[in-house]
Coordinates of N, CA and C in Angstrom, one line a residue:
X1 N 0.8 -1.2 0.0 CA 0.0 0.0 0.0 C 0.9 1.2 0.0
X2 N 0.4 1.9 -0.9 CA 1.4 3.6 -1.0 C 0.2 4.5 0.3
X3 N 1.7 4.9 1.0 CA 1.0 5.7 1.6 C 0.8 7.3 1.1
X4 N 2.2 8.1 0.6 CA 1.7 9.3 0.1 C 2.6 10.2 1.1
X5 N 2.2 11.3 1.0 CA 2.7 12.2 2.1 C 2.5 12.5 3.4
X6 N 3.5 12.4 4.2 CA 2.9 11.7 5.5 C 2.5 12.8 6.4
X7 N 3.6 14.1 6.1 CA 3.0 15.3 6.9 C 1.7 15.7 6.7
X8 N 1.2 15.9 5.2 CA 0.3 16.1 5.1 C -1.0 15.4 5.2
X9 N -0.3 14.2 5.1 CA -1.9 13.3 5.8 C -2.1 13.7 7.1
X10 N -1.2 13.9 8.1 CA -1.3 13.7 9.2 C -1.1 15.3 9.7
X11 N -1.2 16.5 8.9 CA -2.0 17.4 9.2 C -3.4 17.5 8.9
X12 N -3.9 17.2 7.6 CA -5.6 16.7 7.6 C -5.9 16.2 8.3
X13 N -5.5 14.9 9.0 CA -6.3 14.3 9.9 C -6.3 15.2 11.6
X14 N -5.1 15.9 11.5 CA -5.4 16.5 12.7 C -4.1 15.4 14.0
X15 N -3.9 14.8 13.7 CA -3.2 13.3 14.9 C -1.7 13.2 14.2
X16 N -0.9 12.7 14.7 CA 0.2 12.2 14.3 C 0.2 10.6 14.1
X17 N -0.1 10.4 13.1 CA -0.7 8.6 13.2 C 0.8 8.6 12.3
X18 N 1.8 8.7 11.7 CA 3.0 8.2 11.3 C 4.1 8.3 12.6
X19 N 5.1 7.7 12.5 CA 6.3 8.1 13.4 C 6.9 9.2 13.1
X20 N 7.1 9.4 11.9 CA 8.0 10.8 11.4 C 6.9 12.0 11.8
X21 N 5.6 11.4 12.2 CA 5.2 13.3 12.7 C 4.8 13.0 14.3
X22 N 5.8 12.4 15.0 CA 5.7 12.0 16.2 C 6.9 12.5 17.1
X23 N 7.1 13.6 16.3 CA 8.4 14.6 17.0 C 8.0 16.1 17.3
X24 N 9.1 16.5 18.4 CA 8.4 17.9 18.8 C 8.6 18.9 17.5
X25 N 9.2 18.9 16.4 CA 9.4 19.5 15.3 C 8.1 19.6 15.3
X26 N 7.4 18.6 15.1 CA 5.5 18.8 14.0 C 4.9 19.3 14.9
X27 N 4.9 19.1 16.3 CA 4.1 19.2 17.4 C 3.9 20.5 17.8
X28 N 5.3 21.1 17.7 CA 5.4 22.9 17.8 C 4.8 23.5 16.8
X29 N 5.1 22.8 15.8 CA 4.6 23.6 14.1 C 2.2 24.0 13.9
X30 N 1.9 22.4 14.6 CA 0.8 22.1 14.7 C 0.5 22.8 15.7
X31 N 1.1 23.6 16.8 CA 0.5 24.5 18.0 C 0.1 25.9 17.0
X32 N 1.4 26.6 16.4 CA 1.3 27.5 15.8 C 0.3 27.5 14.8
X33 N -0.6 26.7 14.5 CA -1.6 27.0 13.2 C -3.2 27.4 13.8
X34 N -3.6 27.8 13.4 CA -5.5 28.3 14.2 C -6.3 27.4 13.9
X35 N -6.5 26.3 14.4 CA -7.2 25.5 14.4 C -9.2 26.0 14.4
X36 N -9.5 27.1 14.7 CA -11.0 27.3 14.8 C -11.1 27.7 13.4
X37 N -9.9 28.1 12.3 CA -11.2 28.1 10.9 C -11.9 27.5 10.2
X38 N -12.3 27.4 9.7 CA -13.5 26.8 8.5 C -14.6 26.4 9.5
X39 N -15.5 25.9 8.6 CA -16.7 25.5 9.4 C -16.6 24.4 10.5
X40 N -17.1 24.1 11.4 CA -17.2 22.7 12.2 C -17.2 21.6 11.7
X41 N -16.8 20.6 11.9 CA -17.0 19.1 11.5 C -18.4 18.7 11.8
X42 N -19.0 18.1 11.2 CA -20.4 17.2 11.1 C -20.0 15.8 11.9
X43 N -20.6 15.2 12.3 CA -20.9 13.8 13.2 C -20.0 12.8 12.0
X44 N -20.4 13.1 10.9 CA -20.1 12.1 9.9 C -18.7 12.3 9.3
X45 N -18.0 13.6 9.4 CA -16.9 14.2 9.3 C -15.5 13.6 10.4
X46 N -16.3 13.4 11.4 CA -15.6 13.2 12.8 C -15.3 12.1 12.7
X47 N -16.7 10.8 12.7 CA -16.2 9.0 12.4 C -15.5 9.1 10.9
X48 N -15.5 10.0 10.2 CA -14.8 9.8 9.2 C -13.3 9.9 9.2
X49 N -12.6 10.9 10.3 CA -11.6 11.2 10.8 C -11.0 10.0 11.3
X50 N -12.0 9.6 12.3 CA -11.1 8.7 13.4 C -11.0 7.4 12.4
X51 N -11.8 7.2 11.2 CA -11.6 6.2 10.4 C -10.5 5.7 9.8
X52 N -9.8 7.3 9.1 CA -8.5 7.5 8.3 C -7.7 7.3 9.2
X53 N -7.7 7.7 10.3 CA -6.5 7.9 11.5 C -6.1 6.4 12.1
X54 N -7.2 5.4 11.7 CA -6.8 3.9 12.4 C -6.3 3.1 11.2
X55 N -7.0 4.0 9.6 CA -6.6 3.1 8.8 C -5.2 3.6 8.5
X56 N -4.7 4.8 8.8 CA -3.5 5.3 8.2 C -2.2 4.4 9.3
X57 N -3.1 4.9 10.6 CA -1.9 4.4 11.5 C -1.6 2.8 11.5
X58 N -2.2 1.8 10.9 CA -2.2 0.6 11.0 C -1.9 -0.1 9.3
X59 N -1.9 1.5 8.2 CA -1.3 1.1 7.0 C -2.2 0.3 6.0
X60 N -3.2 0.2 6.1 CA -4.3 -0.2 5.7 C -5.2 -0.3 4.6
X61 N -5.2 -0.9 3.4 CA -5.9 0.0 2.4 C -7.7 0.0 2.8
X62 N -8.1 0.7 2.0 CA -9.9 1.2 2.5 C -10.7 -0.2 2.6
X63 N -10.3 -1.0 1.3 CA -10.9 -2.5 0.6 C -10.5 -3.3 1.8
X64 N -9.0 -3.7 2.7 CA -9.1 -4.2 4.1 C -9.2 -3.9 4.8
X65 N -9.5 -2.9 5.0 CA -10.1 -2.1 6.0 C -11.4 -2.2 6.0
X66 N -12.5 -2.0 5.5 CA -13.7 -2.3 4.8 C -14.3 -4.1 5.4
X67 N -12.9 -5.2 5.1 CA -13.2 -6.1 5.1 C -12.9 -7.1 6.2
X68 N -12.1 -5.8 7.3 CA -11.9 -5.7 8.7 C -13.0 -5.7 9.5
X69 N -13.9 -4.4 8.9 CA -14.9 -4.1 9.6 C -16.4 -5.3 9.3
X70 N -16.4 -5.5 8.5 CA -17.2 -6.8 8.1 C -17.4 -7.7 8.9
X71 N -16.1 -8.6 9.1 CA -16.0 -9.4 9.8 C -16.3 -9.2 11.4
X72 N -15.7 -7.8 11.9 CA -15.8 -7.4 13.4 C -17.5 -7.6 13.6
X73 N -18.4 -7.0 12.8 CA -19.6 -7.0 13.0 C -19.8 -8.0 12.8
X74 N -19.5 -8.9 12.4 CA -20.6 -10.6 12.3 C -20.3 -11.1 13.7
X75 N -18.7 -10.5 13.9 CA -18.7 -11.6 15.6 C -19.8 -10.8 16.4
X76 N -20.4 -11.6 17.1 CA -21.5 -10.8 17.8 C -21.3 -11.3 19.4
X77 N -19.8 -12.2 20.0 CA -19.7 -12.1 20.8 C -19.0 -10.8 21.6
X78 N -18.0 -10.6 21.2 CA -17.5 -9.4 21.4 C -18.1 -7.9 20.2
X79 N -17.6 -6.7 21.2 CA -18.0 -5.6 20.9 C -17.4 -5.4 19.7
X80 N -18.2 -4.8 18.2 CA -17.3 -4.8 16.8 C -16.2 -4.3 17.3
X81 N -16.3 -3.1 18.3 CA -14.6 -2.1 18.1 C -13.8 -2.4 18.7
X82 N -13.9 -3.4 19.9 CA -13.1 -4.0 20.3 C -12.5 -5.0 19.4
X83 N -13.6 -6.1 19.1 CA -13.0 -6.9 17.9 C -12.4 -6.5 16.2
X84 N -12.3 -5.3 16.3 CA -11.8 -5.0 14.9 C -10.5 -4.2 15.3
X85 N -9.9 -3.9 16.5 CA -8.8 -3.6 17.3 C -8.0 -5.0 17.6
X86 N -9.1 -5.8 17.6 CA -7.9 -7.0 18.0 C -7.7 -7.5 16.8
X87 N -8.3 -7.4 15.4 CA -8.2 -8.2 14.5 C -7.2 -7.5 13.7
X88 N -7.3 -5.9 13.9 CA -6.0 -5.0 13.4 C -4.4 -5.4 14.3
X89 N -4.6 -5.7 15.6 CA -3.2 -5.7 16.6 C -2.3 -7.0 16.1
X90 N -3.3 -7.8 15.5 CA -2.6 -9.3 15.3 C -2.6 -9.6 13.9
X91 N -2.8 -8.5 13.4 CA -1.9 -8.4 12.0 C -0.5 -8.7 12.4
X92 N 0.4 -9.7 10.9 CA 1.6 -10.2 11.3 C 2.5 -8.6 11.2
X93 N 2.3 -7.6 10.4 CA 3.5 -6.2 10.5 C 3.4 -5.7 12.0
X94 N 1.8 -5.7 12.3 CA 1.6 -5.0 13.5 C 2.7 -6.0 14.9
X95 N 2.6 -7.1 14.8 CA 3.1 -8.0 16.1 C 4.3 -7.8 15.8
X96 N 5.5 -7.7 14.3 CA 6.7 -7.2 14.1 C 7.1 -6.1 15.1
X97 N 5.7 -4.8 14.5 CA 6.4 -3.9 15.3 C 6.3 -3.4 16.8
X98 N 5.3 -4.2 17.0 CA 5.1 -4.6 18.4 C 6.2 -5.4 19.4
X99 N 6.9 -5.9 18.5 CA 8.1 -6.7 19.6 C 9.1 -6.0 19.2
X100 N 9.3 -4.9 18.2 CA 10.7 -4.0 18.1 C 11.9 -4.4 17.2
X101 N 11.1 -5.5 16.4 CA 12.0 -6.1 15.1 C 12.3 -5.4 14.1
X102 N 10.8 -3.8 13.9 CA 11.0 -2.9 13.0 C 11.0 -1.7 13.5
X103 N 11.6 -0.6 13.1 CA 12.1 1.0 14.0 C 10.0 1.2 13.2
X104 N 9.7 0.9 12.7 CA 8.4 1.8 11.7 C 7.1 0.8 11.7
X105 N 6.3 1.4 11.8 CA 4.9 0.3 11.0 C 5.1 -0.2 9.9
X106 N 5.7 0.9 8.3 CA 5.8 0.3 7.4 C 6.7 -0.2 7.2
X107 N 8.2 0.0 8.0 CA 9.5 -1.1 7.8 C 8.8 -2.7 8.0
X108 N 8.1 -3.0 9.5 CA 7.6 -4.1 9.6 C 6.9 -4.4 8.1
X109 N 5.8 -3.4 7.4 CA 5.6 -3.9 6.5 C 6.0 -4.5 5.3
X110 N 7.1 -3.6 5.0 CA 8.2 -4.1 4.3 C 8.9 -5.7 4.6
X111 N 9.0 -5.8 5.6 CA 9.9 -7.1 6.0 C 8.9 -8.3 5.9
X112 N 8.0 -7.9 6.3 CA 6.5 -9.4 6.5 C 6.6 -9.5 4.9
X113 N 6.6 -8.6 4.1 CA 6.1 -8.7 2.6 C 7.3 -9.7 2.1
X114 N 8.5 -9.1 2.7 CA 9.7 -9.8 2.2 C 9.9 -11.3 2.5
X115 N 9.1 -12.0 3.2 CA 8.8 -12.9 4.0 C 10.7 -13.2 4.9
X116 N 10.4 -12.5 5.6 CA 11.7 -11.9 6.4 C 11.1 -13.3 7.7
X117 N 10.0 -13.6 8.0 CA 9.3 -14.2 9.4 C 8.5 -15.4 9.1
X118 N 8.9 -16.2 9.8 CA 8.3 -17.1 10.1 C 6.8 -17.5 10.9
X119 N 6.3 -18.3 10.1 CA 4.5 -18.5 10.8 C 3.8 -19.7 10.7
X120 N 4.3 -20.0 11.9 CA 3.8 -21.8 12.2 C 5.0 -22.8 11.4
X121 N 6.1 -22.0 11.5 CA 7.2 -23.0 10.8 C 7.1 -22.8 9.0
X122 N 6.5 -21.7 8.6 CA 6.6 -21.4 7.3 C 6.3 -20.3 6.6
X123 N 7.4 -19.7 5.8 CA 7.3 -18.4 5.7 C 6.2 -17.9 5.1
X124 N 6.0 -16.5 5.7 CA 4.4 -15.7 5.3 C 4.9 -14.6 4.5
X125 N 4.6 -13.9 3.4 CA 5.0 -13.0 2.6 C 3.5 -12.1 2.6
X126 N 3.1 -12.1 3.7 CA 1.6 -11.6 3.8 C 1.9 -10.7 4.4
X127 N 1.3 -9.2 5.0 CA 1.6 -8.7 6.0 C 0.5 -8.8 7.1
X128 N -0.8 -9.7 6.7 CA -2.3 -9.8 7.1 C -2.4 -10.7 8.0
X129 N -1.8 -12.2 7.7 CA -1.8 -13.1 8.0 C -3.0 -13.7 7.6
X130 N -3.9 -13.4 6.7 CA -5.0 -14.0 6.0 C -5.0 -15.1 5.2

């Protein structure tokens, strides 16, 4: 998945969902700007925000993302948002970068693709584990 420009995604959305805008450089820059212009966000503006911000931070294209959420709603034992947080955390890049094998979300991505890891005794070139 191409991500694009990261400052600027991650001034749109408002969050620092990359690592590279997870430094006091962006954090000072993002004080200095006026946040109260243009119009208010709408209800539907807002879940649309926090939508980009889980799919950007977890690298995601819309189509798995999409088919993330699908699945979270059919389990009807657990809460969808709970279950679509655990079904994102145990993505194989996510557990990469979760034990500190990759400095990035997308280095891990890079490396799962490269089938850099092993899974159940056999290499995964997936980054999904699907």
């Amino acid at each position: 998945m191409k991500i694009g420009p990261k400052y600027k995604i991650a001034r749109r959305l408002g969050a620092p969902v990359f690592e590279k805008t997870q430094t006091q450089k962006f954090a000072m820059r993002e004080g200095k700007k006026n946040k109260g212009r243009g119009r208010p966000k709408t209800d539907f503006g807002l879940q649309m925000n926090e939508k980009q911000k889980a799919r950007m931070f977890y690298a995601v294209s819309e189509k798995q993302f999409s088919k993330y959420v699908s699945k979270s709603l059919e389990n009807s034992k657990i809460a969808p948002a709970v279950s679509l947080y655990a079904m994102l955390e145990s993505r194989l890049d996510n557990v990469v970068w979760r034990a500190g094998l990759a400095p990035t979300h997308l280095a891990a991505r890079q490396r799962a693709a490269h089938g850099h890891f092993l899974v159940n005794g056999k290499r995964s070139y997936t980054p999904s584990l699907d």
